[in-house]
Coordinates of C-alpha atoms in Angstrom, one line a residue:
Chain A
X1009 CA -16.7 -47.7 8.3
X1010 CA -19.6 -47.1 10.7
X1011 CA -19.9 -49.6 14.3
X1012 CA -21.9 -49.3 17.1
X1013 CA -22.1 -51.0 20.1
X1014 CA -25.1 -51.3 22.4
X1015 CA -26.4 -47.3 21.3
X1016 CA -29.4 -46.6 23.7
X1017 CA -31.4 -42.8 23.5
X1018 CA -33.3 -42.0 26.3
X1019 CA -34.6 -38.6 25.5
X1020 CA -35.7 -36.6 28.7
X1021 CA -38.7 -37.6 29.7
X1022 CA -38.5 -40.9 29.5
X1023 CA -39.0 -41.9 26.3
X1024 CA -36.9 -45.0 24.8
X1025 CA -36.4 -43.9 21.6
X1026 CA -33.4 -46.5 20.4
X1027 CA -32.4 -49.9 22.8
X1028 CA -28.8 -51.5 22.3
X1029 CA -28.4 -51.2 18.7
X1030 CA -25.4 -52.7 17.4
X1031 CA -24.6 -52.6 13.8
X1032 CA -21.8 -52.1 11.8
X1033 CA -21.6 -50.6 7.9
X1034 CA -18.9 -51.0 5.5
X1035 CA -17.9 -48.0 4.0
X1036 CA -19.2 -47.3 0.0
X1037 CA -22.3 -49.5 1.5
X1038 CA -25.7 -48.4 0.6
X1039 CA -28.1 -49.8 3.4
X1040 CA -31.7 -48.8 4.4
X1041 CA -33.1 -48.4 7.7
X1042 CA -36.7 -49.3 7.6
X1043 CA -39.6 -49.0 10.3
X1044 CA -42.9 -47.5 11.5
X1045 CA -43.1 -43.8 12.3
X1046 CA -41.4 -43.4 15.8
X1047 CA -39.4 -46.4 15.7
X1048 CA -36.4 -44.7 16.0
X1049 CA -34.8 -44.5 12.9
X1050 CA -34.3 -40.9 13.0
X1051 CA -32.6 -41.2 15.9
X1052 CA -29.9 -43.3 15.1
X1053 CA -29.1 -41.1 12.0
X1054 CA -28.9 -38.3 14.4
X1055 CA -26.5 -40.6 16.8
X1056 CA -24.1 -41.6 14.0
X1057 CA -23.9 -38.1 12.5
X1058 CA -23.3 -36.7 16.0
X1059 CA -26.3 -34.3 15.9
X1060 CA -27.3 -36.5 19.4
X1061 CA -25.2 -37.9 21.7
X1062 CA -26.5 -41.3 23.1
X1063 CA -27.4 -41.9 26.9
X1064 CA -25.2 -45.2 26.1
X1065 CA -23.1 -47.2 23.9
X1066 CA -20.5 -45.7 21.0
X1067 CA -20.5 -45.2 17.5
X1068 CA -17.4 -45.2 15.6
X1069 CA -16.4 -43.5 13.1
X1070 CA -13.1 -44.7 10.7
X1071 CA -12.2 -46.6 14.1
X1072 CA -13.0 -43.2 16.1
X1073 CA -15.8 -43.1 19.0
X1074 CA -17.6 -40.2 18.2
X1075 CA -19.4 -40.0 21.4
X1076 CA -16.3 -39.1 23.3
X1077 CA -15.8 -35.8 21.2
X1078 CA -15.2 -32.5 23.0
X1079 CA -17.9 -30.2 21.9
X1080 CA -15.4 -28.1 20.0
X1081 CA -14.7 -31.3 17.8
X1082 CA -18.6 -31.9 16.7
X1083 CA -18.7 -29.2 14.1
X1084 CA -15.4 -30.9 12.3
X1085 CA -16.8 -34.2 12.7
X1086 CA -20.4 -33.3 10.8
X1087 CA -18.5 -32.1 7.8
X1088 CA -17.3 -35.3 6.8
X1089 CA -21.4 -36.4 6.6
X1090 CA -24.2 -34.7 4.0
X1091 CA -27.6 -34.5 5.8
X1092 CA -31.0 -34.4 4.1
X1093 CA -33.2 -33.6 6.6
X1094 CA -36.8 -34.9 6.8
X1095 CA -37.9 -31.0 7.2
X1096 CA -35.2 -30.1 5.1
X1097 CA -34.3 -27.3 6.8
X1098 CA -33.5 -24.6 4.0
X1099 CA -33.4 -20.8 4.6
X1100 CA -35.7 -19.3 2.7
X1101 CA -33.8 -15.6 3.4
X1102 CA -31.3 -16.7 0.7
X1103 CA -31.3 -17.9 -3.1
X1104 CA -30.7 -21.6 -3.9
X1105 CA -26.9 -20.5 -4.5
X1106 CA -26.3 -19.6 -0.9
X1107 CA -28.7 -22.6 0.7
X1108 CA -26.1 -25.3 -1.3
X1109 CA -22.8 -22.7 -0.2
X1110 CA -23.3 -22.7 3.2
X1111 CA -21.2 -25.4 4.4
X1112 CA -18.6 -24.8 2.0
X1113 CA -19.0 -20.7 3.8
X1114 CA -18.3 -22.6 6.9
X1115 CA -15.0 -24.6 5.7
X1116 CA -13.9 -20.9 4.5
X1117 CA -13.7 -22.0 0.8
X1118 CA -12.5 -19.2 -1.6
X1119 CA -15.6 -18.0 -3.4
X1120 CA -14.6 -19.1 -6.9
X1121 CA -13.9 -22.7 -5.4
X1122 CA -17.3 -22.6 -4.2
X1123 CA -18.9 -21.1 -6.9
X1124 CA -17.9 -24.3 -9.3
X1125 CA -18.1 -26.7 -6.5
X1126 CA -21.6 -25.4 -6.1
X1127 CA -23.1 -25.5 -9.3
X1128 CA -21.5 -29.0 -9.8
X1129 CA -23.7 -30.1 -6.8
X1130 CA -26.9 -28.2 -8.4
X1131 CA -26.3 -29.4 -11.8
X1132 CA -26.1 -33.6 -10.3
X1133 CA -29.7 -32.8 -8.7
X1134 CA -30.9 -30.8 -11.7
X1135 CA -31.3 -27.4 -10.5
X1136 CA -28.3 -25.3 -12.0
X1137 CA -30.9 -23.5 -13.8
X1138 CA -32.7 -22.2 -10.7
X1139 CA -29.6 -20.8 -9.1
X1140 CA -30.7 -17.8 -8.4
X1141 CA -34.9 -18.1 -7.3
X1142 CA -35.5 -18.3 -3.7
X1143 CA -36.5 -22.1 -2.6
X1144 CA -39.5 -20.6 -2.0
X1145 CA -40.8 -20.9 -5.6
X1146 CA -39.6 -24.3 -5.7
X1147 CA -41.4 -27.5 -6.1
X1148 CA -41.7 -30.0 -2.8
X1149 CA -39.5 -32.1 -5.1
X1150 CA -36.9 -29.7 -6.0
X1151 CA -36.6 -28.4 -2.5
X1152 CA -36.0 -32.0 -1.6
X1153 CA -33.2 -32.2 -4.3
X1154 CA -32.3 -29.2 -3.5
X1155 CA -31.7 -30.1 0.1
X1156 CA -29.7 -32.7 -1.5
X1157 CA -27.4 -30.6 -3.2
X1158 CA -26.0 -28.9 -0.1
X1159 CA -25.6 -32.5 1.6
X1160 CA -23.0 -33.2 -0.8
X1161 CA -21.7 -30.1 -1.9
X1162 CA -18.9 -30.8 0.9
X1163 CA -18.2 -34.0 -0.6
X1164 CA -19.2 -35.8 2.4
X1165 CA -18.1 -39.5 3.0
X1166 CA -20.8 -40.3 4.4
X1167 CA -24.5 -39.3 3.1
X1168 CA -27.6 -39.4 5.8
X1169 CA -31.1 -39.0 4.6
X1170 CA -34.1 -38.7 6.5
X1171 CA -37.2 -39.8 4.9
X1172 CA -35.8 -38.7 2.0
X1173 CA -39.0 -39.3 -0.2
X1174 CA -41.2 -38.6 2.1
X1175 CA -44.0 -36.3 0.4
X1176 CA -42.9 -36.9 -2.9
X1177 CA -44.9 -39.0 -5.8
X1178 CA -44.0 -42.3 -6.7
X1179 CA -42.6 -40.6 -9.8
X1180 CA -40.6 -38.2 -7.8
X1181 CA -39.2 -40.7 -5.2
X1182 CA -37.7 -43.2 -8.2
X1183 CA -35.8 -40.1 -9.1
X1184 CA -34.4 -39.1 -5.5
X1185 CA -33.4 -43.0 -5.1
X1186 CA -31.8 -43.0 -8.6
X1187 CA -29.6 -40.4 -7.4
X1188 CA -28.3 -42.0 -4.0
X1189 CA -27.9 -44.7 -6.1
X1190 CA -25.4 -42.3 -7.9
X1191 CA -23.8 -41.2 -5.5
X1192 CA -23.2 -44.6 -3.7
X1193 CA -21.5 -45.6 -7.0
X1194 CA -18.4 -42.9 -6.7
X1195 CA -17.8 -44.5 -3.1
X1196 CA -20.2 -42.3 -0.6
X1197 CA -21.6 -44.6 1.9
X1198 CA -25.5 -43.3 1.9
X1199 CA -28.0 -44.5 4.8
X1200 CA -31.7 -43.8 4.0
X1201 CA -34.2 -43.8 6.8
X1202 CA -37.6 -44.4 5.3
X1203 CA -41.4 -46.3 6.1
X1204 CA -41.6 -46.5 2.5
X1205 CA -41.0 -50.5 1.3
X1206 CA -41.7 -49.2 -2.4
X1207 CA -38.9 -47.3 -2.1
X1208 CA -36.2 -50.3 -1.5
X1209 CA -37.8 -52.6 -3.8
X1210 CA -35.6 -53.7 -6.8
X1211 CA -32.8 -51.8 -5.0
X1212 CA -30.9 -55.3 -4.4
X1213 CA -29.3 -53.0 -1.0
X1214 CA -28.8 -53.6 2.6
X1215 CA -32.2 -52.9 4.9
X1216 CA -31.9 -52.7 8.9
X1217 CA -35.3 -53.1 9.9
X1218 CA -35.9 -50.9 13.9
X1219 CA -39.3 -51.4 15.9
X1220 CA -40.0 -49.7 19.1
X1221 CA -36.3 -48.3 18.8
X1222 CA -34.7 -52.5 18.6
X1223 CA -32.7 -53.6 15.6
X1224 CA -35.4 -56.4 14.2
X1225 CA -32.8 -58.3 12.2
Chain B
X1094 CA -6.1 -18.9 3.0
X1095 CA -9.4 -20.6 4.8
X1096 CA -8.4 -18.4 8.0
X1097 CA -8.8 -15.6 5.7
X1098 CA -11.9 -16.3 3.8
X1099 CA -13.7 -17.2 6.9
X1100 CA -13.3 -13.8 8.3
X1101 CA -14.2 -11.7 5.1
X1102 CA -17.2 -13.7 4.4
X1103 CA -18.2 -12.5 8.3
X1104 CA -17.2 -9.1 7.6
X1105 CA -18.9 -8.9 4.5
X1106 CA -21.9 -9.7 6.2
X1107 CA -21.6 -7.6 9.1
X1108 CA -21.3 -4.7 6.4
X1109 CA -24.3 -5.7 4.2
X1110 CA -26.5 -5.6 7.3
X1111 CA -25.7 -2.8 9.1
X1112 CA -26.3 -1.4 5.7
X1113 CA -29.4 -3.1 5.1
X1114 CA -31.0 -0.9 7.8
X1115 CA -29.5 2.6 7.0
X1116 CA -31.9 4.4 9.4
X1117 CA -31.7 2.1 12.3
X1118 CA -27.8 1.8 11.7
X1119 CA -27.2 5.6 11.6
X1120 CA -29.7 6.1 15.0
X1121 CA -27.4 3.5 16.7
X1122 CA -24.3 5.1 15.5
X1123 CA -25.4 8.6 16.7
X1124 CA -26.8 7.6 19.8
X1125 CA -23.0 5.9 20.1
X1126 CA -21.5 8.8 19.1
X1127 CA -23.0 11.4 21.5
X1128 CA -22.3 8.7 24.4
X1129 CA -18.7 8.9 24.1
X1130 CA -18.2 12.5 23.1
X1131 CA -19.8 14.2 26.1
X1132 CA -18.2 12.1 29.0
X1133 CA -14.4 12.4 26.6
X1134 CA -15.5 16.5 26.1
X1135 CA -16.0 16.9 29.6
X1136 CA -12.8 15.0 31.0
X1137 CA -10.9 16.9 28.4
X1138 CA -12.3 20.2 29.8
X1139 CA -11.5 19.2 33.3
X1140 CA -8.1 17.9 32.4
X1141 CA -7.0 21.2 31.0
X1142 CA -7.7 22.7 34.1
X1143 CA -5.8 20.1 35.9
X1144 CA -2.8 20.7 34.2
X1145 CA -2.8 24.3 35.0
X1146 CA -3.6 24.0 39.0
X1147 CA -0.7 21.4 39.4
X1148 CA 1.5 23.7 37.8
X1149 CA 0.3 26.6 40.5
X1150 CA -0.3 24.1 43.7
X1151 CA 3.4 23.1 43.2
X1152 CA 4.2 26.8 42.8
X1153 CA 6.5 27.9 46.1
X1154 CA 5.6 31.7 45.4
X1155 CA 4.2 34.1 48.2
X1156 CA 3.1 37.8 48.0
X1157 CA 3.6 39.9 51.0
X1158 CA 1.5 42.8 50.8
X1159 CA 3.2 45.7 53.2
X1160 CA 1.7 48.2 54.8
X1161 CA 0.8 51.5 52.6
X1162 CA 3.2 53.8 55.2
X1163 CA 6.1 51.7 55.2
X1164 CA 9.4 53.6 54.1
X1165 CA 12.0 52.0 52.1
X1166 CA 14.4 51.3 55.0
X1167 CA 11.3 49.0 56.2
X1168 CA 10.8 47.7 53.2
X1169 CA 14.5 46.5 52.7
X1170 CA 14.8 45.4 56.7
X1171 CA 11.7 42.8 55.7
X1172 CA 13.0 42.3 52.7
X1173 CA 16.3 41.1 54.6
X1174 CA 14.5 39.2 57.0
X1175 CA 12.5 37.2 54.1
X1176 CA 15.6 36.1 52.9
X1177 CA 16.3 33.0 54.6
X1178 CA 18.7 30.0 52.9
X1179 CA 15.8 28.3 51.3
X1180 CA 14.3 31.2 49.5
X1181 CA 15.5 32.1 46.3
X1182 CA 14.6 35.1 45.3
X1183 CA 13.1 37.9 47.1
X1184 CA 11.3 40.7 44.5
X1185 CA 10.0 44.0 45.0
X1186 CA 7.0 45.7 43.0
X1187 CA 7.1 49.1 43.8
X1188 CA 3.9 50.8 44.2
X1189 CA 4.3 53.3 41.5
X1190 CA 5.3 50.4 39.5
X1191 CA 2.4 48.4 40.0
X1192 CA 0.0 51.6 39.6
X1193 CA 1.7 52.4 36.0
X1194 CA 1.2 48.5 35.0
X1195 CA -2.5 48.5 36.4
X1196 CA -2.9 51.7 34.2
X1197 CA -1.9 50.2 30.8
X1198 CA -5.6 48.6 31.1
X1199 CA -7.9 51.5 30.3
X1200 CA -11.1 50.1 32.0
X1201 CA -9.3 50.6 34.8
X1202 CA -7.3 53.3 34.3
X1203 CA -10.7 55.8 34.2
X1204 CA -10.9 54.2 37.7
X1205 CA -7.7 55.3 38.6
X1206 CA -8.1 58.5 37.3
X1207 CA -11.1 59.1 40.0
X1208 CA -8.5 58.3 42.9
X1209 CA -6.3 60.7 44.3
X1210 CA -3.4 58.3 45.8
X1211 CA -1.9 55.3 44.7
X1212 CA -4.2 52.7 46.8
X1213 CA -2.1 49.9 46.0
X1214 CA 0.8 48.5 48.4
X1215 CA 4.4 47.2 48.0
X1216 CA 4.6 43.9 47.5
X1217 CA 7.4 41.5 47.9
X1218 CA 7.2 38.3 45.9
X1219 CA 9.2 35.3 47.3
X1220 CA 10.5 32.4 45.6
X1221 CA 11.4 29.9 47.7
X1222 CA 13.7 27.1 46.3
X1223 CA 12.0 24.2 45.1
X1224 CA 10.1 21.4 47.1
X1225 CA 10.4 24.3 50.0
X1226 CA 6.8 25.1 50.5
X1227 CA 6.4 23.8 54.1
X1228 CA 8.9 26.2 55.1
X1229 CA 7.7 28.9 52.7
X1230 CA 4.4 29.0 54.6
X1231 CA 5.9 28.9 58.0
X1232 CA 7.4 31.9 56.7
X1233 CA 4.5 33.4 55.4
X1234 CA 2.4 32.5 59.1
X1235 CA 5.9 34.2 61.0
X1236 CA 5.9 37.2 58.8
X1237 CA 2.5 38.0 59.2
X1238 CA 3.5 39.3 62.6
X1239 CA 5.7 41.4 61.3
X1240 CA 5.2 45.1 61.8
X1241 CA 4.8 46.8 58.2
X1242 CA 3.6 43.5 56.8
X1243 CA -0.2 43.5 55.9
X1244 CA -1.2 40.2 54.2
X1245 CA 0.4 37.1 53.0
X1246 CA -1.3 35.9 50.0
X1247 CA 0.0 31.9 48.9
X1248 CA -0.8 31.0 45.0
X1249 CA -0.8 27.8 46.2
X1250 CA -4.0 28.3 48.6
X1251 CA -6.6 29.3 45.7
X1252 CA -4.6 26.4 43.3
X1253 CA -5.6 24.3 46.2
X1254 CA -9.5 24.8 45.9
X1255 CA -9.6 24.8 42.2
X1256 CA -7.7 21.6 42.3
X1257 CA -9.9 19.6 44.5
X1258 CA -13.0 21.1 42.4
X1259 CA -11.0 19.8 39.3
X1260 CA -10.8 16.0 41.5
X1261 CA -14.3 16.5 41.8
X1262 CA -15.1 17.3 38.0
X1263 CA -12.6 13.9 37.6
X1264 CA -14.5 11.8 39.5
X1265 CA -17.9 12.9 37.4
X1266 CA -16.4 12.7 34.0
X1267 CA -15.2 9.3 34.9
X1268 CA -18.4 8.3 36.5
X1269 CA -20.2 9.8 33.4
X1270 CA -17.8 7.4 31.4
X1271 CA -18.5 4.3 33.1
X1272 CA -22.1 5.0 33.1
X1273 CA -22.3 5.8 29.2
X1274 CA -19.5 2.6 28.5
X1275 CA -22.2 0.7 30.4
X1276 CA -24.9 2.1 28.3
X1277 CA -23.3 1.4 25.1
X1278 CA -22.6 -2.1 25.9
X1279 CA -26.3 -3.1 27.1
X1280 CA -27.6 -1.6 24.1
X1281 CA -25.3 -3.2 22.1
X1282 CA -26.2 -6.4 23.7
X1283 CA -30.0 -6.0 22.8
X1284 CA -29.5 -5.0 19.7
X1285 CA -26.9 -7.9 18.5
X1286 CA -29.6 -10.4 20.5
X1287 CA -32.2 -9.4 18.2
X1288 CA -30.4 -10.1 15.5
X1289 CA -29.1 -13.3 17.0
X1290 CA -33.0 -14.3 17.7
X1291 CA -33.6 -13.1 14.2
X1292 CA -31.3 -15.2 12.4
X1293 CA -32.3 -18.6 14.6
X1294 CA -33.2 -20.6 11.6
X1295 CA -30.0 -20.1 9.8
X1296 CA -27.9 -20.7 12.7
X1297 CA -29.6 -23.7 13.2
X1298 CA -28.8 -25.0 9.9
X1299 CA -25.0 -23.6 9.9
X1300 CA -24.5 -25.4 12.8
X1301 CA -26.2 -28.7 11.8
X1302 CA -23.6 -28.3 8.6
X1303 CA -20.6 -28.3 10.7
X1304 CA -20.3 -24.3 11.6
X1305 CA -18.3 -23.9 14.9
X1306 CA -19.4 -21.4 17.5
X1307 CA -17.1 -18.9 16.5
X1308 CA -18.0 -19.3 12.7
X1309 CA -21.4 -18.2 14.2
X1310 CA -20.2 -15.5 16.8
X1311 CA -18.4 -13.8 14.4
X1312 CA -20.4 -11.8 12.3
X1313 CA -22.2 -10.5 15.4
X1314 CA -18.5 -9.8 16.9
X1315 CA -17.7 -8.0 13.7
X1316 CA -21.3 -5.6 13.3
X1317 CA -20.5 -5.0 17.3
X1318 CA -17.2 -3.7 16.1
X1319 CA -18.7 -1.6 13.3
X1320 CA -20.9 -0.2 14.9
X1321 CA -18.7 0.9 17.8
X1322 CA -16.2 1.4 15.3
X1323 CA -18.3 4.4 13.5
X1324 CA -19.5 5.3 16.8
X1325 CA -15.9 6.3 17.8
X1326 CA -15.5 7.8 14.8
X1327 CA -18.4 10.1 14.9
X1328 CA -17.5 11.0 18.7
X1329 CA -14.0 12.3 17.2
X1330 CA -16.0 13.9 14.9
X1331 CA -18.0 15.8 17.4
X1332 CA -14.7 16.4 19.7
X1333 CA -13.2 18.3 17.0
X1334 CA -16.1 20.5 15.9
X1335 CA -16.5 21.0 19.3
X1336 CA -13.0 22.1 20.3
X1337 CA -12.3 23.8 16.8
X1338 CA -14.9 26.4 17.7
X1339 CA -14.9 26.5 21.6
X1340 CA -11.1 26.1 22.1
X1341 CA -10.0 29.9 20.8
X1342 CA -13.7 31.3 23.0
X1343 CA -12.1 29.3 26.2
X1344 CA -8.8 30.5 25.8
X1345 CA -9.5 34.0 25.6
X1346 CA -11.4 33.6 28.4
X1347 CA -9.3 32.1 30.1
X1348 CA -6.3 33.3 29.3
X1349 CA -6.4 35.7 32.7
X1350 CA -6.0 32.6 34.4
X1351 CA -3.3 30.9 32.5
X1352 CA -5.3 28.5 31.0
X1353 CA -5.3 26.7 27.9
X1354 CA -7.6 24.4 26.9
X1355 CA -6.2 21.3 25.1
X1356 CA -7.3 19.6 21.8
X1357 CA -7.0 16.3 21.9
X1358 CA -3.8 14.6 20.4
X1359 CA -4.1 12.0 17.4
X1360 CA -3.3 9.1 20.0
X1361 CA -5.7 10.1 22.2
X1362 CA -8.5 10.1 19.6
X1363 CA -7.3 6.8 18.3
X1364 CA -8.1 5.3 21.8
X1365 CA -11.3 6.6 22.0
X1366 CA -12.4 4.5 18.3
X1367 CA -10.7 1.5 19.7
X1368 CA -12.6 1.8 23.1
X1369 CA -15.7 2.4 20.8
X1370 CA -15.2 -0.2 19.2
X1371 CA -14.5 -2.9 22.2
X1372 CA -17.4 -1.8 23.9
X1373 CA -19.6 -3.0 20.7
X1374 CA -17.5 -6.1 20.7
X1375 CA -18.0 -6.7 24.5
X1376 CA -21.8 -6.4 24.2
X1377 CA -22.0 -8.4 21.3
X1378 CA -20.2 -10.9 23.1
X1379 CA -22.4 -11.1 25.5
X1380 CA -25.4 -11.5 23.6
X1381 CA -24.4 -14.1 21.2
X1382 CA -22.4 -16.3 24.4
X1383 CA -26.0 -16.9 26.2
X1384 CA -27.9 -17.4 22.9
X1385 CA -26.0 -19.8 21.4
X1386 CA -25.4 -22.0 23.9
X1387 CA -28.9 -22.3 23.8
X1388 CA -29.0 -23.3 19.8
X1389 CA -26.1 -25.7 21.3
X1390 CA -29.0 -28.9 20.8

């Protein structure tokens, strides 16, 4: 369960990037948030996965205001989400084994836990195959998947994608979607930020429309 | 378990890239090496010394040196006179004593063979009881005067010098220390923030995952440690070979003096690795406390 109340981002500078947004999403929801370039939509990902704190308002979490977390609290708190970041944000120093263990390093799993929990994750996006190639060689599509896999490697509860489809071919995008879908079916709440309408077409789900960082509907 | 895991996973990788550099890594580790062995060589040097002049400063011996024409019935009138309630012993060395020791060294005895009398004096050696060396040298200053009495000669007095020369070679080792622990810790600190500035990217990401700041110190804590760790090592190393071959030289030429240089004892070398080692940590520290804060957004 996701609420928040009158979330404003001010970024330094000046720039308004989200105004009083108040919203709430059931948990096992799949909802969209739609809207131009710069509208703010990665921003309020960012807010509810506590990667930014907001200049005002709350977000809760399960009933718990994230915003008032002590600093050493944060890093618990962004295990319970899966991120796929619009840059996606994989280290290219490592094979596509170690990119999708890396959180599970963090939560100090035993290596053969991760090992299985790992390939389970790669294997749901397709990629068990390439374990051991450096992301590098891989596809803008199979990065993106890839970038997938370490989202919910941790089982998150919550899933947060940014843009999700962004470069990708129609083709390509249908497949990404399909497997949010997936994943939304087991329980996992999933958010998707995207400008794309084709994408939510068909999808039957939730869309929260943001212009000029305001909730629209 | 996690506890566990967490830390071998940061070890691991502290090993694999200390390793990854072999050339770099041994550079570092000899440069660490040689910082701690020459200020710990020389305070061990200079402590062996110490040991030695405390042992004489405290000593509460004089030698009165008589005159060469004093007859026995002088020499037991002083000898009388010296002894007071707080001395406790009062010894003669005859001349012809002392000429038949000084002979039994044969550089000199070709010297003495050259000389037609025995050049050297009666002495008295007193021993006064202990903590009496105020009164011992108020002795000595009294029985200076003394007819038949030509010098007074105080252990204590040359003990003295060498002493505050061995506060002075204390003060330099230490300084030495303290400049080289300073050393080690600044290059430590560059060192570990090139890696830190290195590894940005991934640090980035592990913290956007959910890594805490320690998850991300640690492996930087951990090749600080190493690092020091084999430093230490090395400089016990060097300590050893050093002493092993210098000890016996030193002691033989030393052994006029009374003495004996020291190896250092299992403890003491086990403080120098961990001080090694916390020096490493301590720069690492520093290094990775300023730089992360910084990845912090």
């Amino acid at each position: 369960m996701i609420k928040t109340e009158k979330l404003s981002k001010r970024y330094p500078g000046g720039f308004q990037a989200l105004k009083n947004i108040s919203l709430s999403i059931g948990s096992g929801e799949m909802v969209f948030v739609t809207g131009h370039s710069g509208a703010g939509k990665s921003t309020l990902l960012k807010l509810i996965g506590g990667l930014e704190s907001p200049t005002s308002g709350t977000v809760e979490i399960n009933g718990q205001d994230i915003t008032k977390l002590s600093q050493s609290a944060i890093p618990f708190l962004r295990r319970n989400f899966g991120f796929v970041f619009q840059d996606l944000k994989l280290l290219f120093d490592r094979s596509v084994f170690d990119n999708v263990a890396l959180p599970l390093i963090i939560s100090g799993l035993p290596r053969s836990e991760i090992a299985k929990r790992v390939r389970a994750a790669l294997d749901k996006v397709g990629l068990l195959q390439r374990e051991k190639v450096n992301p590098v060689s891989l596809s803008g599509g199979e990065q993106q998947r890839l970038c997938i896999a370490r989202a919910v490697v941790n089982k998150p509860a919550i899933l947060l994608a940014d843009e999700p489809t962004g470069n990708l071919d129609p083709a390509y995008a249908a497949d990404i979607v399909a497997m949010f879908k997936a994943f939304n079916r087991v329980g996992v709440t999933v958010i998707i930020a995207t400008h794309d309408p084709a994408m939510i077409e068909g999808l039957g789900a939730r869309t929260i429309s943001i212009e000029a960082g305001e909730m629209t509907l | 378990m996690n506890w566990f895991f967490l830390r071998l996973d940061a070890l691991k990788d502290s090993l694999k890239r200390l390793l990854s550099r072999p050339i770099v890594t041994i550079s570092n580790i000899v440069g660490l090496g040689i910082s701690i062995a020459i200020p710990a060589g020389l305070f061990l040097l200079v402590a062996s010394a110490d040991n030695l002049s405390r042992d004489i400063s405290e000593s509460t011996q004089m030698n009165v040196f008589l005159d060469l024409g004093v007859n026995d019935e002088q020499v037991n009138k002083i000898k009388q006179r010296l002894s007071l309630n707080y001395v406790k012993e009062v010894k003669l060395i005859d001349r012809d004593d002392a000429l038949k020791s000084l002979r039994e060294n044969n550089e000199i005895a070709v010297v003495l063979d050259n000389i037609d009398n025995n050049p050297l004096p009666h002495t008295l050696v007193v021993t006064a009881k202990e903590g009496k060396l105020v009164e011992l040298e108020a002795l000595g200053r009294e029985a200076k005067t003394w007819e038949g009495v030509d010098q007074i000669a105080f252990d204590s007095d040359w003990a003295r010098r060498l002493q505050s020369f061995i506060d002075l070679g204390k003060v330099v080792a230490l300084c030495f220390g303290a400049l080289f622990a300073v050393g080690i810790i600044a290059n430590t600190y560059n060192l570990i923030r090139l890696q830190v500035l290195n590894r940005r990217e991934e640090i980035e990401v592990a913290k956007l995952v959910g890594a805490t700041n320690s998850f991300i110190r640690r492996p930087f804590l951990y090749f600080g440690a190493l690092q020091g760790l084999f430093g230490g090592l090395l400089a016990v190393v060097i300590i050893e070979i050093g002493s092993r071959y210098s000890v016996s030289t030193l002691n033989e030429l030393f052994s006029q003096a009374g003495i004996t240089f020291q190896r250092l004892t299992v403890q003491e070398l086990g403080v120098l690795i961990i001080i090694s080692a916390l020096l490493g940590i301590i720069g690492a520290w520093f290094a990775t406390n300023r730089l992360i804060a910084i990845y912090n957004k």
